[in-house]
Amino acid sequence: MLSQLGVKLALGLLRLFALLPYGFVARLGDGLGWLLYQIPSGRKRVVHINLKLCFPEWSDERREDVAQKHFRHAIRSYLERSFQWFASAEKLEKLVQVDSEIDLDDPDMPPTLLLGFHFVGIEAGSIFINHALHRQCGALYQPMSNPELEAVAKAARGRFGSDMASRADSARIVLRWLRERKPVMLGADMDYGMRNSTFVPFFGVPTCTLTAVGRFAKVGHAQVVPIIGEVLPHYKGYRLRVFKPWDNYPTGDDDVDARRMNAFLEEQIPKMPEQYYWVHKRFKTRPPGQPGFY
């Protein structure tokens, strides 16, 4: 955990980086990621375990290539918080392309859950969707261990008109937002433990998966619109991809609805496997009686 001095130094560097050319900061993060990948670490081990579980058919060479590229992307994403948190709206507009299958300016948009996925561009996509929608949104965030860092992150993520709420206090607030026709941004593809979760396959591995998305959609009579923040090649910025709402969702069956989310990811991840957040211990919680992977 960062000390208070470390947090202040990190935030100061991010504010400084926001003043520099994006390409320079992106390349700096890429190089730092390459350097850190050369050092044995627990997170590097997690990446390899996850890739081997999800893509057992890959050769060792293929797995090594994707693991290194992902590590570079992951470290780079932290430096790029500088632009995502502190750059002006005008600068972000130049960095983010929006590719939407729905009308983001629709004044009659029904209650909507914007389902974000943990690709390395999720921060850029989650922040910019509020700007692209031109309306007040709601968003959930995961509390941080450092109060100062959490306050800065919360302000940055909500700076384009988004109300922010802690994931721990989410249910009542999300339903109120949906009744008010505020689009609600949330992410559900991480391992948060067994509470409000079920085990369904993810690349063939029984995976602890949140059931909250289907439940919110059912109670709030909301459509579910997947969004993905993609990092563009050649240090050109990001693409925010907004998909069509899922048909026949929710079904009312928690397992079926959770499986739908994982199946969507199984379609999208192979298109850019180096960008999914493999440093996360996605398979940490195991079914009773099964040994851990990490």
Short mmCIF file of C-alpha atoms in Angstrom, two decimals:
data_model
loop_
_atom_site.label_atom_id
_atom_site.label_comp_id
_atom_site.label_asym_id
_atom_site.label_seq_id
_atom_site.Cartn_x
_atom_site.Cartn_y
_atom_site.Cartn_z
CA MET A 1 0.00 0.00 0.00
CA LEU A 2 1.34 3.44 -0.89
CA SER A 3 2.31 5.81 1.92
CA GLN A 4 0.77 9.28 2.04
CA LEU A 5 3.98 10.69 0.58
CA GLY A 6 3.92 8.06 -2.13
CA VAL A 7 0.31 8.91 -3.01
CA LYS A 8 1.07 12.63 -3.23
CA LEU A 9 4.10 11.93 -5.42
CA ALA A 10 2.12 9.60 -7.70
CA LEU A 11 -0.71 12.11 -8.10
CA GLY A 12 1.78 14.89 -8.76
CA LEU A 13 3.41 12.85 -11.51
CA LEU A 14 0.03 12.08 -13.07
CA ARG A 15 -0.86 15.77 -13.15
CA LEU A 16 2.52 16.49 -14.75
CA PHE A 17 2.09 13.72 -17.34
CA ALA A 18 -1.28 15.18 -18.32
CA LEU A 19 0.58 18.24 -19.60
CA LEU A 20 2.88 16.16 -21.83
CA PRO A 21 2.10 14.67 -25.25
CA TYR A 22 -0.01 11.52 -24.97
CA GLY A 23 2.31 9.55 -27.26
CA PHE A 24 5.30 10.25 -25.03
CA VAL A 25 3.51 9.12 -21.85
CA ALA A 26 2.08 6.01 -23.57
CA ARG A 27 5.52 5.00 -24.84
CA LEU A 28 7.03 5.64 -21.40
CA GLY A 29 4.45 3.35 -19.80
CA ASP A 30 5.02 0.73 -22.47
CA GLY A 31 8.74 0.73 -21.84
CA LEU A 32 8.29 0.60 -18.07
CA GLY A 33 5.95 -2.36 -18.48
CA TRP A 34 8.50 -4.18 -20.62
CA LEU A 35 11.18 -3.53 -17.99
CA LEU A 36 9.03 -4.75 -15.08
CA TYR A 37 8.07 -7.88 -17.00
CA GLN A 38 11.73 -8.94 -16.97
CA ILE A 39 11.58 -9.16 -13.17
CA PRO A 40 9.90 -12.23 -11.60
CA SER A 41 6.79 -11.18 -9.70
CA GLY A 42 3.55 -12.53 -8.30
CA ARG A 43 1.45 -10.60 -10.84
CA LYS A 44 3.46 -11.97 -13.75
CA ARG A 45 2.77 -15.46 -12.40
CA VAL A 46 -0.97 -14.66 -12.17
CA VAL A 47 -1.02 -13.58 -15.82
CA HIS A 48 0.53 -16.85 -16.95
CA ILE A 49 -1.80 -18.97 -14.81
CA ASN A 50 -4.87 -17.16 -16.18
CA LEU A 51 -3.75 -17.51 -19.78
CA LYS A 52 -2.97 -21.19 -19.36
CA LEU A 53 -6.40 -21.83 -17.81
CA CYS A 54 -8.27 -19.94 -20.53
CA PHE A 55 -6.16 -20.92 -23.54
CA PRO A 56 -4.67 -24.36 -22.86
CA GLU A 57 -4.35 -24.93 -26.61
CA TRP A 58 -1.85 -22.09 -27.00
CA SER A 59 1.85 -22.81 -27.37
CA ASP A 60 4.26 -21.57 -24.70
CA GLU A 61 5.57 -19.03 -27.21
CA ARG A 62 2.09 -17.63 -27.86
CA ARG A 63 1.35 -17.42 -24.14
CA GLU A 64 4.64 -15.68 -23.46
CA ASP A 65 4.01 -13.14 -26.22
CA VAL A 66 0.52 -12.24 -24.97
CA ALA A 67 1.66 -12.15 -21.33
CA GLN A 68 4.44 -9.68 -22.10
CA LYS A 69 2.19 -7.47 -24.22
CA HIS A 70 -0.45 -7.49 -21.50
CA PHE A 71 2.03 -6.53 -18.80
CA ARG A 72 3.14 -3.59 -20.92
CA HIS A 73 -0.48 -2.56 -21.46
CA ALA A 74 -1.30 -2.88 -17.75
CA ILE A 75 1.61 -0.72 -16.55
CA ARG A 76 1.01 1.76 -19.34
CA SER A 77 -2.64 2.08 -18.29
CA TYR A 78 -1.60 3.42 -14.89
CA LEU A 79 0.48 6.20 -16.45
CA GLU A 80 -2.36 7.01 -18.83
CA ARG A 81 -4.59 7.76 -15.84
CA SER A 82 -2.91 11.14 -16.16
CA PHE A 83 -4.96 11.98 -19.26
CA GLN A 84 -8.07 10.13 -18.18
CA TRP A 85 -8.21 11.88 -14.80
CA PHE A 86 -6.74 15.30 -15.44
CA ALA A 87 -6.76 16.16 -19.15
CA SER A 88 -9.35 18.58 -20.48
CA ALA A 89 -12.52 17.42 -22.24
CA GLU A 90 -11.12 18.82 -25.48
CA LYS A 91 -7.96 16.73 -25.17
CA LEU A 92 -9.92 13.58 -24.40
CA GLU A 93 -12.21 14.17 -27.37
CA LYS A 94 -9.14 14.02 -29.59
CA LEU A 95 -7.97 10.78 -27.96
CA VAL A 96 -11.24 8.81 -27.82
CA GLN A 97 -13.12 7.53 -30.86
CA VAL A 98 -16.73 6.52 -30.20
CA ASP A 99 -18.15 3.56 -32.12
CA SER A 100 -21.76 3.11 -30.96
CA GLU A 101 -24.48 0.75 -32.14
CA ILE A 102 -27.11 2.79 -30.27
CA ASP A 103 -28.11 6.46 -30.43
CA LEU A 104 -26.29 8.03 -27.50
CA ASP A 105 -28.34 11.23 -27.90
CA ASP A 106 -31.72 9.47 -27.76
CA PRO A 107 -33.86 11.57 -25.37
CA ASP A 108 -36.18 8.58 -24.88
CA MET A 109 -33.47 6.11 -23.90
CA PRO A 110 -35.04 3.54 -21.54
CA PRO A 111 -33.48 2.68 -18.16
CA THR A 112 -30.02 1.47 -19.09
CA LEU A 113 -27.21 -0.46 -17.44
CA LEU A 114 -23.88 0.29 -19.15
CA LEU A 115 -21.91 -2.89 -18.56
CA GLY A 116 -18.18 -2.20 -18.65
CA PHE A 117 -15.58 -4.94 -18.93
CA HIS A 118 -12.07 -4.98 -17.51
CA PHE A 119 -9.97 -4.46 -20.57
CA VAL A 120 -7.03 -2.10 -20.02
CA GLY A 121 -9.00 0.76 -21.61
CA ILE A 122 -11.88 0.52 -19.13
CA GLU A 123 -10.90 3.71 -17.31
CA ALA A 124 -10.92 5.78 -20.50
CA GLY A 125 -14.17 4.22 -21.66
CA SER A 126 -15.96 4.55 -18.32
CA ILE A 127 -15.04 8.20 -17.93
CA PHE A 128 -15.73 9.20 -21.51
CA ILE A 129 -19.13 7.48 -21.81
CA ASN A 130 -20.51 10.10 -19.42
CA HIS A 131 -19.25 12.83 -21.74
CA ALA A 132 -20.51 11.07 -24.89
CA LEU A 133 -24.04 10.63 -23.50
CA HIS A 134 -24.48 14.37 -22.78
CA ARG A 135 -26.58 13.57 -19.71
CA GLN A 136 -26.13 12.83 -16.04
CA CYS A 137 -25.21 9.22 -15.33
CA GLY A 138 -24.61 7.06 -12.30
CA ALA A 139 -21.53 4.92 -11.75
CA LEU A 140 -20.31 2.42 -9.18
CA TYR A 141 -16.75 2.36 -7.89
CA GLN A 142 -14.70 -0.02 -5.79
CA PRO A 143 -13.48 1.65 -2.55
CA MET A 144 -9.72 2.10 -2.24
CA SER A 145 -7.52 1.60 0.80
CA ASN A 146 -6.13 5.15 0.63
CA PRO A 147 -8.76 7.88 1.27
CA GLU A 148 -6.88 10.62 -0.60
CA LEU A 149 -6.39 8.48 -3.70
CA GLU A 150 -10.04 7.39 -3.57
CA ALA A 151 -11.24 10.99 -3.36
CA VAL A 152 -9.17 12.03 -6.38
CA ALA A 153 -10.23 8.97 -8.41
CA LYS A 154 -13.88 9.49 -7.50
CA ALA A 155 -13.78 13.13 -8.57
CA ALA A 156 -11.97 12.29 -11.81
CA ARG A 157 -14.35 9.50 -12.75
CA GLY A 158 -17.37 11.68 -12.09
CA ARG A 159 -16.16 14.90 -13.69
CA PHE A 160 -18.41 14.67 -16.77
CA GLY A 161 -21.65 14.65 -14.84
CA SER A 162 -21.66 11.23 -13.20
CA ASP A 163 -23.02 10.55 -9.73
CA MET A 164 -20.69 8.14 -7.95
CA ALA A 165 -21.63 5.46 -5.41
CA SER A 166 -19.58 2.84 -3.61
CA ARG A 167 -20.20 -0.72 -4.73
CA ALA A 168 -20.92 -1.61 -1.09
CA ASP A 169 -23.94 0.76 -1.05
CA SER A 170 -25.08 0.07 -4.58
CA ALA A 171 -28.44 -1.76 -4.71
CA ARG A 172 -30.81 0.93 -3.46
CA ILE A 173 -28.95 3.72 -5.24
CA VAL A 174 -28.77 1.92 -8.60
CA LEU A 175 -32.51 1.25 -8.58
CA ARG A 176 -33.21 4.90 -7.77
CA TRP A 177 -30.97 6.01 -10.65
CA LEU A 178 -32.77 3.67 -13.04
CA ARG A 179 -36.15 5.03 -11.97
CA GLU A 180 -34.78 8.51 -12.72
CA ARG A 181 -33.73 7.31 -16.21
CA LYS A 182 -30.04 7.86 -15.45
CA PRO A 183 -27.81 5.43 -17.36
CA VAL A 184 -25.82 3.44 -14.80
CA MET A 185 -22.23 2.36 -15.41
CA LEU A 186 -21.00 -0.76 -13.62
CA GLY A 187 -18.45 -3.54 -14.04
CA ALA A 188 -19.13 -7.10 -12.97
CA ASP A 189 -16.44 -9.32 -14.51
CA MET A 190 -14.15 -9.62 -11.51
CA ASP A 191 -13.99 -11.99 -8.55
CA TYR A 192 -15.71 -10.27 -5.61
CA GLY A 193 -16.27 -13.45 -3.59
CA MET A 194 -19.34 -15.62 -3.17
CA ARG A 195 -21.79 -12.94 -2.05
CA ASN A 196 -24.41 -12.39 -4.81
CA SER A 197 -22.40 -14.67 -7.12
CA THR A 198 -22.69 -18.05 -8.78
CA PHE A 199 -20.28 -20.44 -10.48
CA VAL A 200 -20.63 -20.56 -14.26
CA PRO A 201 -18.07 -21.37 -16.99
CA PHE A 202 -15.58 -18.81 -18.23
CA PHE A 203 -13.42 -20.33 -20.97
CA GLY A 204 -14.46 -23.70 -19.59
CA VAL A 205 -13.37 -22.94 -16.00
CA PRO A 206 -16.05 -22.74 -13.25
CA THR A 207 -15.79 -19.06 -12.30
CA CYS A 208 -17.28 -17.03 -9.46
CA THR A 209 -19.49 -14.57 -11.36
CA LEU A 210 -21.71 -11.77 -10.04
CA THR A 211 -25.46 -12.11 -10.52
CA ALA A 212 -26.18 -8.44 -9.80
CA VAL A 213 -26.43 -7.38 -13.47
CA GLY A 214 -29.40 -9.62 -14.23
CA ARG A 215 -31.09 -8.74 -10.95
CA PHE A 216 -30.70 -4.98 -11.45
CA ALA A 217 -31.98 -5.31 -15.02
CA LYS A 218 -35.02 -7.29 -13.87
CA VAL A 219 -36.04 -5.09 -10.93
CA GLY A 220 -35.15 -1.84 -12.71
CA HIS A 221 -36.75 -2.87 -16.03
CA ALA A 222 -33.47 -1.88 -17.67
CA GLN A 223 -31.74 -2.77 -20.89
CA VAL A 224 -28.12 -3.95 -20.64
CA VAL A 225 -25.70 -2.25 -23.02
CA PRO A 226 -22.13 -3.66 -23.06
CA ILE A 227 -19.28 -1.17 -23.51
CA ILE A 228 -15.57 -1.79 -24.06
CA GLY A 229 -12.67 0.65 -23.91
CA GLU A 230 -10.08 -0.43 -26.46
CA VAL A 231 -6.51 0.87 -26.69
CA LEU A 232 -5.72 1.73 -30.30
CA PRO A 233 -2.42 0.66 -31.92
CA HIS A 234 0.45 3.00 -32.61
CA TYR A 235 -0.29 5.16 -29.56
CA LYS A 236 -3.34 6.74 -31.23
CA GLY A 237 -5.57 6.77 -28.14
CA TYR A 238 -8.73 4.77 -27.50
CA ARG A 239 -11.93 3.50 -29.06
CA LEU A 240 -15.09 3.40 -26.96
CA ARG A 241 -17.25 0.58 -28.36
CA VAL A 242 -20.93 0.66 -27.38
CA PHE A 243 -22.85 -2.48 -28.34
CA LYS A 244 -26.53 -3.13 -28.93
CA PRO A 245 -28.60 -4.06 -25.86
CA TRP A 246 -28.73 -7.76 -25.11
CA ASP A 247 -31.88 -9.44 -26.38
CA ASN A 248 -33.94 -11.66 -24.06
CA TYR A 249 -32.06 -10.46 -21.01
CA PRO A 250 -32.55 -10.96 -18.15
CA THR A 251 -34.13 -14.39 -18.17
CA GLY A 252 -34.74 -14.51 -14.43
CA ASP A 253 -32.33 -17.42 -14.05
CA ASP A 254 -29.18 -16.17 -12.25
CA ASP A 255 -26.95 -18.86 -13.74
CA VAL A 256 -28.17 -18.29 -17.29
CA ASP A 257 -27.81 -14.51 -16.99
CA ALA A 258 -24.31 -14.74 -15.47
CA ARG A 259 -23.28 -17.18 -18.18
CA ARG A 260 -24.46 -14.66 -20.80
CA MET A 261 -21.96 -12.12 -19.51
CA ASN A 262 -19.07 -14.60 -19.59
CA ALA A 263 -20.06 -15.81 -23.06
CA PHE A 264 -19.93 -12.22 -24.33
CA LEU A 265 -16.41 -11.90 -22.95
CA GLU A 266 -15.40 -15.19 -24.56
CA GLU A 267 -16.36 -13.63 -27.90
CA GLN A 268 -14.53 -10.34 -27.34
CA ILE A 269 -11.30 -11.32 -25.57
CA PRO A 270 -9.80 -13.35 -28.46
CA LYS A 271 -10.01 -10.23 -30.63
CA MET A 272 -7.43 -8.50 -28.40
CA PRO A 273 -6.30 -10.98 -25.71
CA GLU A 274 -3.37 -8.81 -24.63
CA GLN A 275 -5.79 -6.11 -23.45
CA TYR A 276 -7.91 -8.11 -21.01
CA TYR A 277 -7.02 -7.65 -17.34
CA TRP A 278 -5.14 -10.88 -16.75
CA VAL A 279 -3.23 -9.51 -13.75
CA HIS A 280 -6.46 -9.92 -11.74
CA LYS A 281 -6.93 -13.21 -9.87
CA ARG A 282 -10.12 -13.97 -11.77
CA PHE A 283 -10.27 -17.57 -10.50
CA LYS A 284 -9.39 -16.91 -6.85
CA THR A 285 -12.72 -18.11 -5.40
CA ARG A 286 -13.20 -21.82 -6.09
CA PRO A 287 -16.20 -24.13 -5.76
CA PRO A 288 -16.27 -26.02 -2.46
CA GLY A 289 -13.68 -28.75 -2.36
CA GLN A 290 -11.68 -27.51 -5.37
CA PRO A 291 -8.04 -26.46 -4.87
CA GLY A 292 -6.90 -22.92 -5.64
CA PHE A 293 -4.95 -21.98 -8.73
CA TYR A 294 -2.74 -19.23 -7.32
#
